[in-house]
């Protein structure tokens, strides 16, 4: 993969004159208009005693917001935390479910597949894989998001050009980094996030707090980049918390929100004149953004803290009196002026085929997780436990049948817990990435799911194989190839079932602490019902063994070692049938086919549950 990327990079440099320019004009300009947008959520209030006294109340997050943004304009949404900025941005991006009222139109049409493919959405948190380099991150994104009308070489050229245009050339071979891995700076990470969206040359670009946590110089650089993008005929909308005065005067339009109410929407350079006209002026020269934030918090010169609510009400009333009707009139006028974007039917549901998505996601996943899958710590703990078990059960014989049976049950227990807890972390850790990429229509859920499951298999199967090779012969189990490979097959099948259970629990709960607790309880239940600890199980709970992974694994491991006609020394000059041994008698040495079928049903069933659980993640439409 690295060689392929180097080749593509060299080809890109040799064809540099053909490389796309991300600052060129938008292919399909988009006029965005939103009218009377209202969003409500239900909040449950519990009574003093809970239960009967619980009530649900409705809270309005957005309260009738109307406006428009034309191609070539950059709209900045200002307001304190909780004012509704991000909620409105999410609504404009077609990603908000629930009780959304009013209309959001793109060139006079509602949200569609065509619009999704023509829109870039940059979230506040930079959701990126920490162990991929800048080049790899953008290259894999290009392979997934750009259509098949372009070759892989042309997609690589797009990625290279985005790197160049966004000033990322110096760090293009550096890893992204994360909380525990040193990588590129915060500003560079933000530009990579923007670059991922710019690959598709979107006509509408939405950004949530693109300058959050950055110094003023870096913030200036990013907003200047966005201004250039808007100058190319794009429609740019962003939320921003507290811009400097230099940044503020770059915005074509400003929307000021307070508790979901619009207080101003209009030209950025006209905002101070508007508030002066209604009696609100700063006493000293100050950053307009700071003044607007004071107003949205209800703080005005000469007003006491008790008057905060009245200031907000006064500003909201002034907006309705002075601006609301004019803005609605502007929105109505826009309807007759817009030109339609490309028809939805001209866009296929996906940019690439299922197989392309699968292979790219598999390569990306292996590259990102190889440090974790092949970590020395994980290999070391398995090898240490294997040698310890081999020494404890060193060359056990049929005369010590109890010991051999105990080893086989240890197999089923250890290789039930280990893969389960490895797999539980899979989907909760990737939830934000899955939500981000699926919301932009990057790939099918099925291609992601299969690439994730198959990508983890090599290490999931290599470690138990090493474990069996070490312990099997050290413990003196039957050395014939048939017995060894049957034991290995059963254990690997059990590992894949345990992995499926971990995937299902992680996908269903999506909370690591809750999922690990639930996984522990389930596996302990399976072990207790496995047939080793308790021989006389009460009838009302005996059914648990039929859903126990440990029970079927233990049974099949016993059948891989022993047959019903074998005997073992059970006393001086006395031999007893193996199947009469208490722990073996409880499980039985018959119905091998049913045991295998039960594990195969679990193998498929747990993964199906995981897939169905993932369907609720990431896509509101």
Coordinates of C-alpha atoms in Angstrom, one line a residue:
X1 CA 0.0 0.0 0.0
X2 CA 2.8 2.4 0.9
X3 CA 4.6 1.5 -2.4
X4 CA 1.3 2.2 -4.3
X5 CA 1.0 5.6 -2.6
X6 CA 4.6 6.5 -3.4
X7 CA 4.1 5.6 -7.0
X8 CA 0.9 7.6 -7.2
X9 CA 2.6 10.5 -5.6
X10 CA 5.4 10.5 -8.1
X11 CA 2.9 10.3 -10.9
X12 CA 1.0 13.2 -9.4
X13 CA 4.1 15.4 -9.4
X14 CA 4.8 14.6 -13.0
X15 CA 1.3 15.5 -14.0
X16 CA 1.1 18.6 -11.8
X17 CA -0.2 20.8 -14.5
X18 CA -3.3 18.7 -14.6
X19 CA -4.0 18.7 -10.9
X20 CA -7.2 20.3 -9.8
X21 CA -7.4 23.6 -8.0
X22 CA -9.6 23.5 -4.9
X23 CA -10.0 27.2 -5.0
X24 CA -11.5 27.2 -8.5
X25 CA -15.2 28.0 -8.9
X26 CA -17.8 25.6 -7.5
X27 CA -19.2 23.2 -10.1
X28 CA -22.8 23.7 -9.0
X29 CA -23.4 26.8 -6.9
X30 CA -25.9 26.3 -4.1
X31 CA -28.3 28.9 -2.7
X32 CA -29.2 27.8 0.9
X33 CA -32.4 29.1 2.4
X34 CA -34.1 28.2 5.7
X35 CA -37.5 29.4 6.7
X36 CA -39.2 29.3 10.2
X37 CA -36.9 26.5 11.4
X38 CA -38.1 25.2 14.8
X39 CA -36.5 22.3 16.6
X40 CA -38.0 20.8 19.8
X41 CA -36.7 18.0 22.1
X42 CA -38.6 16.1 24.8
X43 CA -37.1 16.4 28.3
X44 CA -38.3 13.9 30.9
X45 CA -38.8 15.2 34.4
X46 CA -39.1 12.7 37.2
X47 CA -41.4 13.2 40.2
X48 CA -40.3 13.0 43.8
X49 CA -41.0 9.3 44.0
X50 CA -40.1 8.6 40.3
X51 CA -42.3 6.4 38.2
X52 CA -45.9 7.7 38.4
X53 CA -44.8 11.3 38.9
X54 CA -42.6 11.4 35.8
X55 CA -43.6 13.9 33.1
X56 CA -42.1 14.8 29.8
X57 CA -41.9 18.4 28.7
X58 CA -41.0 19.9 25.3
X59 CA -38.2 22.3 25.0
X60 CA -37.6 24.5 21.9
X61 CA -33.9 24.6 20.9
X62 CA -34.5 26.7 17.7
X63 CA -37.4 29.2 17.6
X64 CA -38.3 30.1 14.1
X65 CA -35.1 31.1 12.3
X66 CA -35.3 32.4 8.7
X67 CA -32.5 33.4 6.4
X68 CA -30.5 32.7 3.3
X69 CA -26.9 32.3 2.2
X70 CA -26.0 32.8 -1.5
X71 CA -23.1 31.4 -3.5
X72 CA -19.9 33.4 -2.7
X73 CA -21.1 34.3 0.8
X74 CA -19.7 33.2 4.2
X75 CA -22.2 33.2 7.1
X76 CA -20.9 33.1 10.6
X77 CA -23.3 32.0 13.4
X78 CA -22.4 33.6 16.8
X79 CA -23.8 33.0 20.2
X80 CA -23.0 31.6 23.6
X81 CA -22.9 27.9 24.4
X82 CA -26.4 26.5 24.3
X83 CA -27.7 29.1 22.0
X84 CA -28.5 26.6 19.2
X85 CA -25.7 27.2 16.8
X86 CA -24.6 23.6 16.3
X87 CA -28.2 22.4 16.2
X88 CA -29.0 24.8 13.4
X89 CA -25.8 23.9 11.5
X90 CA -26.7 20.2 11.8
X91 CA -30.2 21.0 10.5
X92 CA -28.8 22.8 7.6
X93 CA -26.6 19.8 6.8
X94 CA -29.6 17.5 6.7
X95 CA -28.3 15.5 9.7
X96 CA -30.8 16.4 12.3
X97 CA -33.6 14.0 13.2
X98 CA -36.5 14.5 15.6
X99 CA -39.1 17.3 15.6
X100 CA -37.7 19.6 13.0
X101 CA -40.3 22.1 11.7
X102 CA -40.0 24.7 8.9
X103 CA -38.1 24.2 5.7
X104 CA -34.5 24.0 4.6
X105 CA -34.0 24.3 0.8
X106 CA -31.1 23.9 -1.5
X107 CA -31.7 25.7 -4.8
X108 CA -35.4 25.4 -4.1
X109 CA -35.3 21.7 -3.4
X110 CA -35.2 19.7 -0.1
X111 CA -32.3 17.6 1.1
X112 CA -31.4 14.8 -1.3
X113 CA -28.7 12.3 -2.3
X114 CA -27.4 14.8 -4.8
X115 CA -27.1 17.5 -2.1
X116 CA -25.4 15.1 0.2
X117 CA -22.8 14.4 -2.5
X118 CA -22.4 18.1 -3.1
X119 CA -21.9 19.2 0.5
X120 CA -19.0 19.2 2.9
X121 CA -19.6 19.0 6.7
X122 CA -16.7 19.6 9.1
X123 CA -17.5 18.7 12.7
X124 CA -16.1 20.6 15.7
X125 CA -14.0 17.6 16.9
X126 CA -11.5 16.4 14.3
X127 CA -12.4 12.8 13.9
X128 CA -9.3 11.3 12.3
X129 CA -7.3 8.1 12.6
X130 CA -4.3 8.9 14.8
X131 CA -1.8 6.5 13.2
X132 CA -2.3 7.4 9.6
X133 CA -0.2 10.1 8.0
X134 CA -1.8 13.3 6.4
X135 CA -1.2 11.9 2.9
X136 CA -2.8 8.5 3.8
X137 CA -5.8 10.1 5.5
X138 CA -6.6 12.2 2.4
X139 CA -5.7 9.5 -0.1
X140 CA -8.0 6.9 1.5
X141 CA -10.8 9.6 1.7
X142 CA -10.3 10.3 -2.0
X143 CA -10.5 6.6 -2.9
X144 CA -13.9 6.4 -1.0
X145 CA -15.5 9.7 -1.8
X146 CA -14.5 10.5 -5.4
X147 CA -16.5 8.8 -8.2
X148 CA -15.3 6.0 -10.4
X149 CA -15.1 8.4 -13.3
X150 CA -11.7 9.2 -11.9
X151 CA -8.8 6.7 -11.8
X152 CA -6.9 6.0 -8.6
X153 CA -4.1 8.1 -10.1
X154 CA -6.4 11.1 -10.5
X155 CA -7.8 10.6 -7.0
X156 CA -4.3 10.7 -5.7
X157 CA -3.7 13.9 -7.6
X158 CA -6.7 15.5 -6.0
X159 CA -5.4 14.5 -2.5
X160 CA -1.9 15.9 -3.4
X161 CA -3.4 19.2 -4.6
X162 CA -5.6 19.6 -1.5
X163 CA -2.4 19.1 0.6
X164 CA -0.6 21.7 -1.3
X165 CA -3.5 24.3 -1.3
X166 CA -4.1 24.0 2.4
X167 CA -0.4 24.4 3.3
X168 CA 0.1 20.8 4.6
X169 CA 3.1 19.9 2.5
X170 CA 5.6 20.1 5.3
X171 CA 3.6 17.7 7.5
X172 CA 2.2 15.4 4.8
X173 CA 4.3 12.4 5.9
X174 CA 3.6 13.0 9.6
X175 CA 1.0 10.9 11.5
X176 CA -2.2 12.7 12.6
X177 CA -1.6 11.8 16.3
X178 CA -3.9 11.7 19.2
X179 CA -4.1 12.0 23.0
X180 CA -1.4 9.3 23.5
X181 CA 0.5 9.8 20.2
X182 CA 2.4 12.9 19.2
X183 CA 1.4 14.1 15.8
X184 CA 0.6 17.3 13.8
X185 CA -0.6 20.5 15.4
X186 CA -4.3 21.4 16.1
X187 CA -4.4 23.8 13.2
X188 CA -3.0 21.3 10.8
X189 CA -5.5 18.7 12.0
X190 CA -8.3 21.1 11.4
X191 CA -7.0 21.8 7.9
X192 CA -6.9 18.0 7.2
X193 CA -10.5 17.8 8.3
X194 CA -11.4 20.6 5.9
X195 CA -9.3 19.0 3.2
X196 CA -11.3 15.7 3.5
X197 CA -14.4 17.7 2.6
X198 CA -12.7 19.8 -0.1
X199 CA -11.7 16.6 -2.0
X200 CA -15.2 16.5 -3.5
X201 CA -15.2 20.2 -4.4
X202 CA -18.4 20.9 -2.5
X203 CA -20.7 23.8 -3.4
X204 CA -21.9 24.0 0.2
X205 CA -19.5 23.8 3.1
X206 CA -20.7 23.7 6.7
X207 CA -18.2 23.9 9.6
X208 CA -18.8 23.6 13.3
X209 CA -16.3 25.8 15.3
X210 CA -13.4 25.5 12.9
X211 CA -11.2 27.8 15.0
X212 CA -12.0 26.3 18.4
X213 CA -8.8 25.8 20.5
X214 CA -6.5 27.5 18.0
X215 CA -4.3 30.6 18.4
X216 CA -5.3 33.7 16.6
X217 CA -2.8 33.4 13.8
X218 CA -3.8 29.8 13.0
X219 CA -7.5 30.8 13.2
X220 CA -6.8 33.7 10.8
X221 CA -5.2 31.3 8.3
X222 CA -8.1 28.9 8.4
X223 CA -10.8 31.6 8.0
X224 CA -8.8 33.1 5.2
X225 CA -8.8 29.7 3.5
X226 CA -12.6 29.5 3.9
X227 CA -12.9 33.1 2.6
X228 CA -11.0 32.0 -0.6
X229 CA -13.3 29.0 -1.0
X230 CA -16.3 31.2 -0.7
X231 CA -14.8 33.6 -3.3
X232 CA -14.9 30.6 -5.7
X233 CA -18.7 30.6 -5.7
X234 CA -19.2 28.3 -2.7
X235 CA -21.7 28.8 0.0
X236 CA -19.9 28.6 3.4
X237 CA -21.7 28.5 6.8
X238 CA -19.8 28.1 10.1
X239 CA -20.4 28.4 13.8
X240 CA -17.8 30.4 15.7
X241 CA -17.6 31.2 19.4
X242 CA -15.5 34.3 19.9
X243 CA -13.7 35.5 16.7
X244 CA -11.1 38.3 16.8
X245 CA -12.0 41.6 15.1
X246 CA -9.8 40.7 12.1
X247 CA -11.8 37.5 11.6
X248 CA -15.2 39.2 12.2
X249 CA -14.8 41.6 9.3
X250 CA -14.2 38.7 6.9
X251 CA -17.7 37.4 7.3
X252 CA -20.2 38.4 4.7
X253 CA -23.2 37.7 6.9
X254 CA -23.6 37.2 10.6
X255 CA -26.4 35.4 12.5
X256 CA -26.6 36.1 16.3
X257 CA -28.5 33.5 18.4
X258 CA -29.6 33.6 22.0
X259 CA -31.5 30.7 23.6
X260 CA -32.6 29.6 20.1
X261 CA -33.9 33.1 19.2
X262 CA -32.4 35.0 16.3
X263 CA -31.2 38.5 17.4
X264 CA -29.6 39.6 14.1
X265 CA -29.1 38.2 10.6
X266 CA -27.5 40.4 8.0
X267 CA -24.3 41.9 6.7
X268 CA -21.3 41.6 9.0
X269 CA -20.3 45.2 8.5
X270 CA -23.8 46.5 9.3
X271 CA -24.3 44.8 12.6
X272 CA -23.0 47.6 14.9
X273 CA -25.2 50.2 13.1
X274 CA -28.2 48.0 13.6
X275 CA -27.8 47.6 17.3
X276 CA -27.0 51.3 17.7
X277 CA -30.3 52.1 15.9
X278 CA -32.2 50.1 18.5
X279 CA -30.4 51.7 21.5
X280 CA -27.5 49.3 22.1
X281 CA -24.0 50.7 21.7
X282 CA -20.7 49.8 23.4
X283 CA -19.4 52.5 25.8
X284 CA -15.8 51.9 24.6
X285 CA -14.3 50.7 21.3
X286 CA -14.3 46.9 21.4
X287 CA -14.3 43.8 19.2
X288 CA -17.8 43.6 17.6
X289 CA -17.9 39.9 18.3
X290 CA -17.4 40.5 22.1
X291 CA -20.1 43.1 22.0
X292 CA -22.5 40.7 20.3
X293 CA -21.8 37.9 22.7
X294 CA -22.5 40.2 25.6
X295 CA -25.9 41.1 24.0
X296 CA -26.8 37.4 23.4
X297 CA -26.0 36.8 27.1
X298 CA -28.3 39.6 28.0
X299 CA -25.4 41.9 29.1
X300 CA -25.7 45.5 28.1
X301 CA -23.8 48.6 29.1
X302 CA -25.4 50.1 32.2
X303 CA -27.7 47.2 32.8
X304 CA -27.7 45.2 36.0
X305 CA -27.5 41.4 36.0
X306 CA -31.2 41.2 37.0
X307 CA -32.1 42.8 33.6
X308 CA -30.5 40.0 31.5
X309 CA -33.8 38.4 30.6
X310 CA -35.4 41.7 29.7
X311 CA -32.5 42.6 27.4
X312 CA -32.8 39.3 25.6
X313 CA -36.6 39.8 25.2
X314 CA -36.1 43.4 24.0
X315 CA -33.5 42.2 21.4
X316 CA -35.8 39.4 20.2
X317 CA -38.7 41.8 19.9
X318 CA -36.6 44.2 18.0
X319 CA -35.6 41.5 15.6
X320 CA -39.2 40.6 14.9
X321 CA -40.1 44.2 14.3
X322 CA -37.2 45.3 12.2
X323 CA -35.7 42.3 10.5
X324 CA -38.0 39.3 10.4
X325 CA -40.4 40.5 7.6
X326 CA -37.5 41.7 5.4
X327 CA -35.7 38.4 5.7
X328 CA -38.8 36.5 4.8
X329 CA -39.2 38.7 1.8
X330 CA -35.7 38.1 0.7
X331 CA -36.2 34.3 1.0
X332 CA -39.4 34.5 -1.2
X333 CA -37.5 36.5 -3.8
X334 CA -34.7 33.9 -3.9
X335 CA -37.1 31.2 -5.2
X336 CA -37.4 32.8 -8.6
X337 CA -33.7 33.3 -9.0
X338 CA -32.1 30.0 -8.1
X339 CA -30.7 27.6 -10.7
X340 CA -31.2 23.9 -10.0
X341 CA -28.3 21.6 -9.0
X342 CA -27.8 18.4 -10.9
X343 CA -30.8 16.2 -10.7
X344 CA -30.7 13.5 -8.0
X345 CA -31.1 10.7 -10.6
X346 CA -27.8 11.6 -12.1
X347 CA -26.1 10.6 -8.9
X348 CA -25.7 6.9 -8.1
X349 CA -26.4 6.0 -4.5
X350 CA -22.7 5.4 -3.9
X351 CA -19.5 6.9 -5.5
X352 CA -17.8 3.5 -5.5
X353 CA -18.7 -0.2 -5.7
X354 CA -19.1 -2.4 -2.7
X355 CA -15.9 -4.3 -3.4
X356 CA -13.9 -1.0 -3.8
X357 CA -15.2 0.2 -0.5
X358 CA -14.4 -3.1 1.2
X359 CA -10.8 -3.3 -0.1
X360 CA -10.0 0.4 0.7
X361 CA -11.6 0.1 4.2
X362 CA -9.7 -3.2 4.8
X363 CA -6.3 -1.6 3.8
X364 CA -7.0 1.5 5.9
X365 CA -8.1 -0.5 8.9
X366 CA -5.1 -2.9 8.8
X367 CA -2.8 0.1 8.4
X368 CA -4.4 2.0 11.3
X369 CA -4.7 -1.0 13.7
X370 CA -1.5 -3.0 13.0
X371 CA 0.3 -1.3 15.9
X372 CA -2.5 -2.5 18.2
X373 CA -3.2 -6.0 16.7
X374 CA 0.5 -7.0 16.6
X375 CA 1.5 -5.3 19.9
X376 CA 4.2 -6.9 21.9
X377 CA 2.0 -6.7 25.0
X378 CA -0.9 -8.7 23.5
X379 CA 1.4 -11.3 22.1
X380 CA 3.5 -11.4 25.3
X381 CA 0.5 -12.0 27.6
X382 CA -0.8 -14.9 25.5
X383 CA 2.7 -16.6 25.2
X384 CA 3.3 -16.2 29.0
X385 CA -0.1 -17.7 29.9
X386 CA 0.5 -20.5 27.4
X387 CA 3.9 -21.5 28.9
X388 CA 2.5 -21.2 32.4
X389 CA -0.4 -23.5 31.5
X390 CA 2.0 -25.9 29.8
X391 CA 4.2 -26.1 32.9
X392 CA 1.2 -26.5 35.3
X393 CA -0.2 -29.3 33.2
X394 CA 3.2 -30.7 32.2
X395 CA 2.9 -34.1 30.5
X396 CA -0.4 -35.0 32.3
X397 CA -1.6 -38.6 31.6
X398 CA -4.9 -40.5 31.4
X399 CA -4.4 -41.6 35.0
X400 CA -4.9 -37.9 35.8
X401 CA -8.0 -37.4 33.7
X402 CA -9.2 -34.7 36.0
X403 CA -6.2 -32.6 35.1
X404 CA -6.7 -33.0 31.4
X405 CA -10.4 -32.2 31.6
X406 CA -9.5 -29.1 33.6
X407 CA -7.1 -28.0 30.9
X408 CA -9.7 -28.3 28.2
X409 CA -12.2 -26.3 30.3
X410 CA -9.4 -23.7 30.8
X411 CA -9.1 -23.5 27.0
X412 CA -12.8 -22.8 26.7
X413 CA -12.8 -20.2 29.5
X414 CA -9.6 -18.3 28.6
X415 CA -10.5 -18.2 24.9
X416 CA -14.0 -17.1 25.7
X417 CA -13.0 -14.0 27.7
X418 CA -9.9 -12.9 25.7
X419 CA -11.5 -12.4 22.3
X420 CA -14.7 -11.2 23.8
X421 CA -13.0 -8.2 25.5
X422 CA -10.9 -7.5 22.5
X423 CA -14.0 -7.3 20.3
X424 CA -16.1 -5.3 22.7
X425 CA -14.0 -2.2 22.1
X426 CA -14.3 -2.3 18.4
X427 CA -17.4 -0.3 17.6
X428 CA -17.7 2.0 20.6
X429 CA -14.2 3.3 19.8
X430 CA -15.1 3.9 16.1
X431 CA -18.6 5.3 16.7
X432 CA -17.6 8.9 16.0
X433 CA -15.7 8.0 12.8
X434 CA -18.6 5.7 11.6
X435 CA -21.1 8.5 12.3
X436 CA -19.0 11.1 10.4
X437 CA -18.3 9.0 7.4
X438 CA -21.7 7.3 7.0
X439 CA -23.4 10.7 7.3
X440 CA -21.5 11.9 4.3
X441 CA -22.5 8.8 2.3
X442 CA -18.9 7.6 2.1
X443 CA -19.6 3.8 2.1
X444 CA -22.1 1.1 2.8
X445 CA -22.5 -0.2 6.3
X446 CA -22.1 -3.8 5.0
X447 CA -18.7 -3.0 3.4
X448 CA -17.5 -1.3 6.6
X449 CA -18.7 -4.2 8.8
X450 CA -17.2 -6.9 6.7
X451 CA -13.8 -5.1 6.4
X452 CA -13.8 -4.6 10.2
X453 CA -14.6 -8.2 11.0
X454 CA -12.2 -9.7 8.4
X455 CA -9.4 -7.3 9.2
X456 CA -9.3 -8.4 12.8
X457 CA -9.4 -12.1 12.0
X458 CA -5.7 -12.8 11.4
X459 CA -4.5 -11.8 14.8
X460 CA -7.7 -13.2 16.4
X461 CA -6.7 -16.6 14.9
X462 CA -2.9 -16.5 15.1
X463 CA -2.8 -16.0 18.9
X464 CA -5.0 -19.0 19.9
X465 CA -3.1 -21.1 17.3
X466 CA 0.2 -20.2 19.0
X467 CA -1.4 -20.9 22.4
X468 CA -2.6 -24.4 21.4
X469 CA 0.8 -25.3 19.8
X470 CA 2.6 -24.4 23.0
X471 CA 0.2 -25.9 25.6
X472 CA -1.0 -29.0 23.7
X473 CA 2.3 -30.8 23.5
X474 CA 3.7 -29.5 26.8
X475 CA 0.6 -30.9 28.6
X476 CA 0.9 -34.3 26.9
X477 CA -2.5 -34.3 25.1
X478 CA -2.8 -36.9 22.3
X479 CA -0.1 -36.1 19.8
X480 CA -1.7 -37.5 16.7
X481 CA -2.4 -34.9 13.9
X482 CA -6.2 -35.8 13.9
X483 CA -6.6 -35.0 17.6
X484 CA -4.4 -31.9 17.4
X485 CA -6.1 -30.3 14.4
X486 CA -9.6 -31.1 15.7
X487 CA -8.8 -29.4 19.0
X488 CA -7.4 -26.4 17.2
X489 CA -10.4 -26.2 14.9
X490 CA -12.9 -26.2 17.8
X491 CA -10.9 -23.6 19.7
X492 CA -10.6 -21.3 16.6
X493 CA -14.4 -21.7 16.0
X494 CA -15.0 -20.8 19.7
X495 CA -12.8 -17.7 19.4
X496 CA -14.7 -16.4 16.4
X497 CA -18.0 -17.0 18.2
X498 CA -16.7 -15.1 21.3
X499 CA -15.5 -12.3 19.0
X500 CA -19.0 -12.1 17.5
X501 CA -20.5 -11.9 21.0
X502 CA -18.1 -9.0 21.8
X503 CA -19.0 -7.2 18.6
X504 CA -22.7 -7.6 19.3
X505 CA -22.4 -6.3 22.9
X506 CA -20.3 -3.3 21.8
X507 CA -22.7 -2.4 19.0
X508 CA -25.8 -2.8 21.2
X509 CA -24.6 -0.9 24.2
X510 CA -22.0 1.5 22.6
X511 CA -20.7 2.3 26.1
X512 CA -17.4 0.6 27.1
X513 CA -18.0 0.4 30.8
X514 CA -21.5 -1.0 30.5
X515 CA -20.5 -3.4 27.7
X516 CA -17.5 -4.8 29.6
X517 CA -19.7 -5.3 32.7
X518 CA -22.4 -7.0 30.7
X519 CA -19.8 -9.1 28.8
X520 CA -18.3 -10.3 32.2
X521 CA -21.7 -11.3 33.5
X522 CA -22.7 -13.2 30.3
X523 CA -19.3 -15.1 30.1
X524 CA -19.4 -16.0 33.8
X525 CA -22.9 -17.3 33.3
X526 CA -21.7 -19.4 30.3
X527 CA -18.8 -20.8 32.3
X528 CA -21.0 -21.8 35.2
X529 CA -23.4 -23.5 32.9
X530 CA -20.5 -25.1 30.9
X531 CA -20.8 -28.4 32.8
X532 CA -17.5 -28.4 34.7
X533 CA -18.3 -26.7 38.0
X534 CA -21.8 -28.0 38.7
X535 CA -22.9 -31.6 37.9
X536 CA -26.3 -31.5 39.5
X537 CA -28.0 -28.4 38.0
X538 CA -31.7 -27.7 39.1
X539 CA -34.1 -28.3 36.3
X540 CA -35.5 -24.7 36.3
X541 CA -32.1 -23.3 35.3
X542 CA -30.6 -26.2 33.4
X543 CA -31.7 -24.7 30.1
X544 CA -28.8 -22.1 30.3
X545 CA -26.3 -24.7 29.0
X546 CA -28.1 -24.7 25.6
X547 CA -27.1 -21.0 25.1
X548 CA -23.7 -21.4 26.6
X549 CA -20.7 -20.9 24.4
X550 CA -18.5 -22.5 27.0
X551 CA -20.7 -25.6 27.2
X552 CA -20.5 -26.4 23.5
X553 CA -16.8 -25.6 23.3
X554 CA -16.0 -27.8 26.3
X555 CA -18.1 -30.6 24.9
X556 CA -16.4 -30.5 21.5
X557 CA -12.9 -30.2 23.0
X558 CA -13.6 -33.3 25.1
X559 CA -14.8 -35.2 21.9
X560 CA -11.6 -34.1 20.1
X561 CA -9.6 -35.9 22.8
X562 CA -11.7 -38.8 23.9
X563 CA -14.2 -41.4 22.6
X564 CA -16.9 -43.3 24.3
X565 CA -15.1 -46.6 24.1
X566 CA -11.9 -45.4 25.8
X567 CA -11.1 -46.2 29.4
X568 CA -8.9 -44.6 32.0
X569 CA -7.2 -46.0 35.2
X570 CA -9.7 -45.3 38.0
X571 CA -8.1 -47.4 40.7
X572 CA -5.6 -50.1 41.4
X573 CA -5.8 -52.6 38.5
X574 CA -9.2 -51.0 37.5
X575 CA -10.2 -49.3 34.3
X576 CA -13.4 -47.3 33.8
X577 CA -15.1 -45.9 30.7
X578 CA -14.1 -42.3 30.0
X579 CA -17.7 -41.3 29.4
X580 CA -18.5 -42.3 33.0
X581 CA -16.1 -39.7 34.4
X582 CA -18.4 -37.2 36.3
X583 CA -17.4 -34.1 34.4
X584 CA -17.5 -35.9 31.0
X585 CA -20.7 -37.7 31.8
X586 CA -22.4 -34.3 32.6
X587 CA -21.5 -33.0 29.1
X588 CA -21.6 -36.2 27.2
X589 CA -19.5 -37.5 24.2
X590 CA -22.3 -37.6 21.7
X591 CA -24.1 -35.3 19.3
X592 CA -21.0 -33.7 17.9
X593 CA -23.0 -32.4 14.9
X594 CA -25.4 -30.6 17.2
X595 CA -22.6 -28.9 19.1
X596 CA -20.9 -27.7 15.9
X597 CA -24.2 -26.5 14.5
X598 CA -24.9 -24.6 17.7
X599 CA -21.5 -22.8 17.4
X600 CA -22.1 -22.0 13.7
X601 CA -25.5 -20.5 14.5
X602 CA -23.9 -18.4 17.3
X603 CA -21.1 -17.4 14.8
X604 CA -23.6 -16.0 12.3
X605 CA -26.3 -14.9 14.8
X606 CA -24.0 -12.7 17.0
X607 CA -22.6 -10.9 13.9
X608 CA -26.0 -10.4 12.5
X609 CA -27.1 -8.8 15.8
X610 CA -24.0 -6.5 15.7
X611 CA -24.8 -5.5 12.1
X612 CA -28.4 -4.7 12.9
X613 CA -27.4 -2.7 16.0
X614 CA -25.0 -0.6 13.9
X615 CA -27.7 0.3 11.4
X616 CA -29.0 2.9 14.0
X617 CA -25.6 4.6 14.1
X618 CA -24.7 7.6 11.9
X619 CA -27.4 8.2 9.3
X620 CA -30.5 10.3 10.0
X621 CA -31.7 10.0 6.4

